[in-house]
């Protein structure tokens, strides 16, 4: 039970950080939406993701696991359908210039926005899990 509540809090916090970092992630409704979004994401990752992984096993084997990004995109699409206060839309990364290193502005369409959200969310949750283990 503690692990389930911890996952809800980690996912809620990751959704909050994503809204701060990415302009394409919008959450309306405040703290209850974050908590409900974390609960919904935890349930989707716990029950729906293993089913999608089993169904896409042949494609995962052929692509050496790269197709798992598609299952993550489906999970986040389902999250936006289930929780009406969370939306992920296309956005433009404004770019960064630091000490001669330049990252130009990049436009992310909706599919790549979902891909970036799923990638960053897994990084945030993995970091938080690593932090708790120490």
mmCIF file of C-alpha atoms in Angstrom:
data_model
loop_
_atom_site.group_PDB
_atom_site.id
_atom_site.type_symbol
_atom_site.label_atom_id
_atom_site.label_comp_id
_atom_site.label_asym_id
_atom_site.label_seq_id
_atom_site.Cartn_x
_atom_site.Cartn_y
_atom_site.Cartn_z
ATOM 1 C CA UNK A 1 0.000 0.000 0.000
ATOM 2 C CA UNK A 2 2.867 2.383 0.793
ATOM 3 C CA UNK A 3 4.383 1.728 -2.628
ATOM 4 C CA UNK A 4 1.074 2.517 -4.352
ATOM 5 C CA UNK A 5 0.707 5.825 -2.491
ATOM 6 C CA UNK A 6 4.363 6.642 -3.182
ATOM 7 C CA UNK A 7 3.800 6.027 -6.917
ATOM 8 C CA UNK A 8 0.756 8.304 -6.869
ATOM 9 C CA UNK A 9 2.804 11.064 -5.221
ATOM 10 C CA UNK A 10 5.745 10.563 -7.607
ATOM 11 C CA UNK A 11 3.471 10.668 -10.658
ATOM 12 C CA UNK A 12 1.623 13.722 -9.333
ATOM 13 C CA UNK A 13 4.921 15.502 -8.722
ATOM 14 C CA UNK A 14 6.200 14.519 -12.157
ATOM 15 C CA UNK A 15 3.057 15.961 -13.767
ATOM 16 C CA UNK A 16 3.647 19.175 -11.814
ATOM 17 C CA UNK A 17 7.282 19.374 -12.965
ATOM 18 C CA UNK A 18 6.252 18.699 -16.562
ATOM 19 C CA UNK A 19 3.865 21.653 -16.475
ATOM 20 C CA UNK A 20 6.727 23.830 -15.243
ATOM 21 C CA UNK A 21 9.253 22.614 -17.832
ATOM 22 C CA UNK A 22 7.165 22.089 -20.979
ATOM 23 C CA UNK A 23 4.799 24.701 -22.358
ATOM 24 C CA UNK A 24 2.715 22.028 -24.119
ATOM 25 C CA UNK A 25 1.538 20.425 -20.863
ATOM 26 C CA UNK A 26 -1.370 22.254 -19.262
ATOM 27 C CA UNK A 27 -3.160 21.354 -16.027
ATOM 28 C CA UNK A 28 -6.287 23.206 -14.959
ATOM 29 C CA UNK A 29 -7.945 22.640 -11.622
ATOM 30 C CA UNK A 30 -5.050 22.904 -9.192
ATOM 31 C CA UNK A 31 -3.947 20.345 -6.633
ATOM 32 C CA UNK A 32 -6.932 17.962 -6.958
ATOM 33 C CA UNK A 33 -6.212 17.594 -10.678
ATOM 34 C CA UNK A 34 -2.560 16.788 -9.975
ATOM 35 C CA UNK A 35 -3.517 14.152 -7.388
ATOM 36 C CA UNK A 36 -6.233 12.640 -9.605
ATOM 37 C CA UNK A 37 -3.838 12.722 -12.568
ATOM 38 C CA UNK A 38 -1.179 10.944 -10.503
ATOM 39 C CA UNK A 39 -3.740 8.334 -9.407
ATOM 40 C CA UNK A 40 -4.956 7.799 -12.968
ATOM 41 C CA UNK A 41 -1.398 7.590 -14.321
ATOM 42 C CA UNK A 42 -0.429 5.089 -11.621
ATOM 43 C CA UNK A 43 -3.437 2.895 -12.411
ATOM 44 C CA UNK A 44 -2.767 3.116 -16.158
ATOM 45 C CA UNK A 45 0.886 2.202 -15.685
ATOM 46 C CA UNK A 46 -0.018 -0.625 -13.310
ATOM 47 C CA UNK A 47 -2.810 -2.279 -15.309
ATOM 48 C CA UNK A 48 -2.920 -1.062 -18.925
ATOM 49 C CA UNK A 49 0.808 -0.826 -19.711
ATOM 50 C CA UNK A 50 1.545 -4.546 -19.105
ATOM 51 C CA UNK A 51 -1.359 -5.477 -21.386
ATOM 52 C CA UNK A 52 -0.073 -3.145 -24.104
ATOM 53 C CA UNK A 53 3.456 -4.516 -23.663
ATOM 54 C CA UNK A 54 2.231 -8.089 -24.111
ATOM 55 C CA UNK A 55 0.195 -7.150 -27.187
ATOM 56 C CA UNK A 56 3.138 -5.309 -28.728
ATOM 57 C CA UNK A 57 5.758 -7.915 -27.791
ATOM 58 C CA UNK A 58 6.503 -8.980 -31.390
ATOM 59 C CA UNK A 59 7.076 -5.364 -32.435
ATOM 60 C CA UNK A 60 9.209 -4.759 -29.346
ATOM 61 C CA UNK A 61 11.362 -7.753 -30.224
ATOM 62 C CA UNK A 62 11.780 -6.622 -33.828
ATOM 63 C CA UNK A 63 12.644 -3.031 -32.853
ATOM 64 C CA UNK A 64 14.787 -4.046 -29.851
ATOM 65 C CA UNK A 65 12.409 -2.353 -27.399
ATOM 66 C CA UNK A 66 12.016 0.968 -29.203
ATOM 67 C CA UNK A 67 8.312 0.315 -29.774
ATOM 68 C CA UNK A 68 7.779 0.676 -26.020
ATOM 69 C CA UNK A 69 7.796 4.439 -26.626
ATOM 70 C CA UNK A 70 4.527 3.970 -28.513
ATOM 71 C CA UNK A 71 2.952 2.242 -25.507
ATOM 72 C CA UNK A 72 4.040 5.170 -23.332
ATOM 73 C CA UNK A 73 2.451 7.586 -25.805
ATOM 74 C CA UNK A 74 -0.788 5.579 -25.646
ATOM 75 C CA UNK A 75 -0.705 5.676 -21.829
ATOM 76 C CA UNK A 76 -0.357 9.460 -21.792
ATOM 77 C CA UNK A 77 -3.053 9.859 -24.429
ATOM 78 C CA UNK A 78 -5.376 7.786 -22.236
ATOM 79 C CA UNK A 79 -4.418 9.999 -19.289
ATOM 80 C CA UNK A 80 -5.525 13.108 -21.188
ATOM 81 C CA UNK A 81 -8.796 11.365 -22.064
ATOM 82 C CA UNK A 82 -9.493 10.186 -18.505
ATOM 83 C CA UNK A 83 -8.476 13.394 -16.703
ATOM 84 C CA UNK A 84 -10.129 16.360 -18.450
ATOM 85 C CA UNK A 85 -7.933 18.897 -16.590
ATOM 86 C CA UNK A 86 -4.725 17.614 -18.199
ATOM 87 C CA UNK A 87 -3.908 18.406 -21.814
ATOM 88 C CA UNK A 88 -0.794 17.833 -23.909
ATOM 89 C CA UNK A 89 -0.535 19.917 -27.067
ATOM 90 C CA UNK A 90 2.032 20.804 -29.691
ATOM 91 C CA UNK A 91 4.571 23.414 -28.637
ATOM 92 C CA UNK A 92 7.730 25.181 -29.746
ATOM 93 C CA UNK A 93 10.933 24.868 -27.710
ATOM 94 C CA UNK A 94 12.420 28.373 -27.782
ATOM 95 C CA UNK A 95 16.046 27.253 -27.887
ATOM 96 C CA UNK A 96 19.064 27.816 -25.650
ATOM 97 C CA UNK A 97 22.394 29.548 -26.140
ATOM 98 C CA UNK A 98 25.064 29.098 -23.484
ATOM 99 C CA UNK A 99 28.837 29.584 -23.788
ATOM 100 C CA UNK A 100 28.853 29.171 -27.540
ATOM 101 C CA UNK A 101 26.669 26.050 -27.420
ATOM 102 C CA UNK A 102 23.454 26.736 -29.311
ATOM 103 C CA UNK A 103 20.298 24.630 -29.368
ATOM 104 C CA UNK A 104 17.949 26.140 -31.960
ATOM 105 C CA UNK A 105 14.219 26.501 -31.523
ATOM 106 C CA UNK A 106 12.387 23.262 -32.266
ATOM 107 C CA UNK A 107 8.722 22.705 -33.049
ATOM 108 C CA UNK A 108 7.234 19.580 -31.454
ATOM 109 C CA UNK A 109 4.005 18.353 -33.009
ATOM 110 C CA UNK A 110 1.488 16.510 -30.854
ATOM 111 C CA UNK A 111 3.013 13.033 -31.255
ATOM 112 C CA UNK A 112 6.500 14.246 -30.362
ATOM 113 C CA UNK A 113 5.030 16.279 -27.484
ATOM 114 C CA UNK A 114 3.546 13.055 -26.079
ATOM 115 C CA UNK A 115 6.900 11.332 -26.663
ATOM 116 C CA UNK A 116 8.820 14.065 -24.805
ATOM 117 C CA UNK A 117 6.299 14.038 -21.952
ATOM 118 C CA UNK A 118 6.572 10.267 -21.524
ATOM 119 C CA UNK A 119 10.382 10.400 -21.686
ATOM 120 C CA UNK A 120 10.705 13.228 -19.163
ATOM 121 C CA UNK A 121 8.106 11.688 -16.856
ATOM 122 C CA UNK A 122 9.995 8.413 -16.743
ATOM 123 C CA UNK A 123 13.232 10.315 -16.034
ATOM 124 C CA UNK A 124 11.642 12.254 -13.181
ATOM 125 C CA UNK A 125 10.064 9.188 -11.579
ATOM 126 C CA UNK A 126 13.286 7.190 -11.975
ATOM 127 C CA UNK A 127 15.259 9.986 -10.332
ATOM 128 C CA UNK A 128 12.790 10.224 -7.442
ATOM 129 C CA UNK A 129 12.883 6.443 -6.967
ATOM 130 C CA UNK A 130 16.690 6.511 -6.985
ATOM 131 C CA UNK A 131 16.640 9.368 -4.467
ATOM 132 C CA UNK A 132 14.421 7.396 -2.082
ATOM 133 C CA UNK A 133 16.607 4.270 -2.354
ATOM 134 C CA UNK A 134 19.731 6.187 -1.201
#
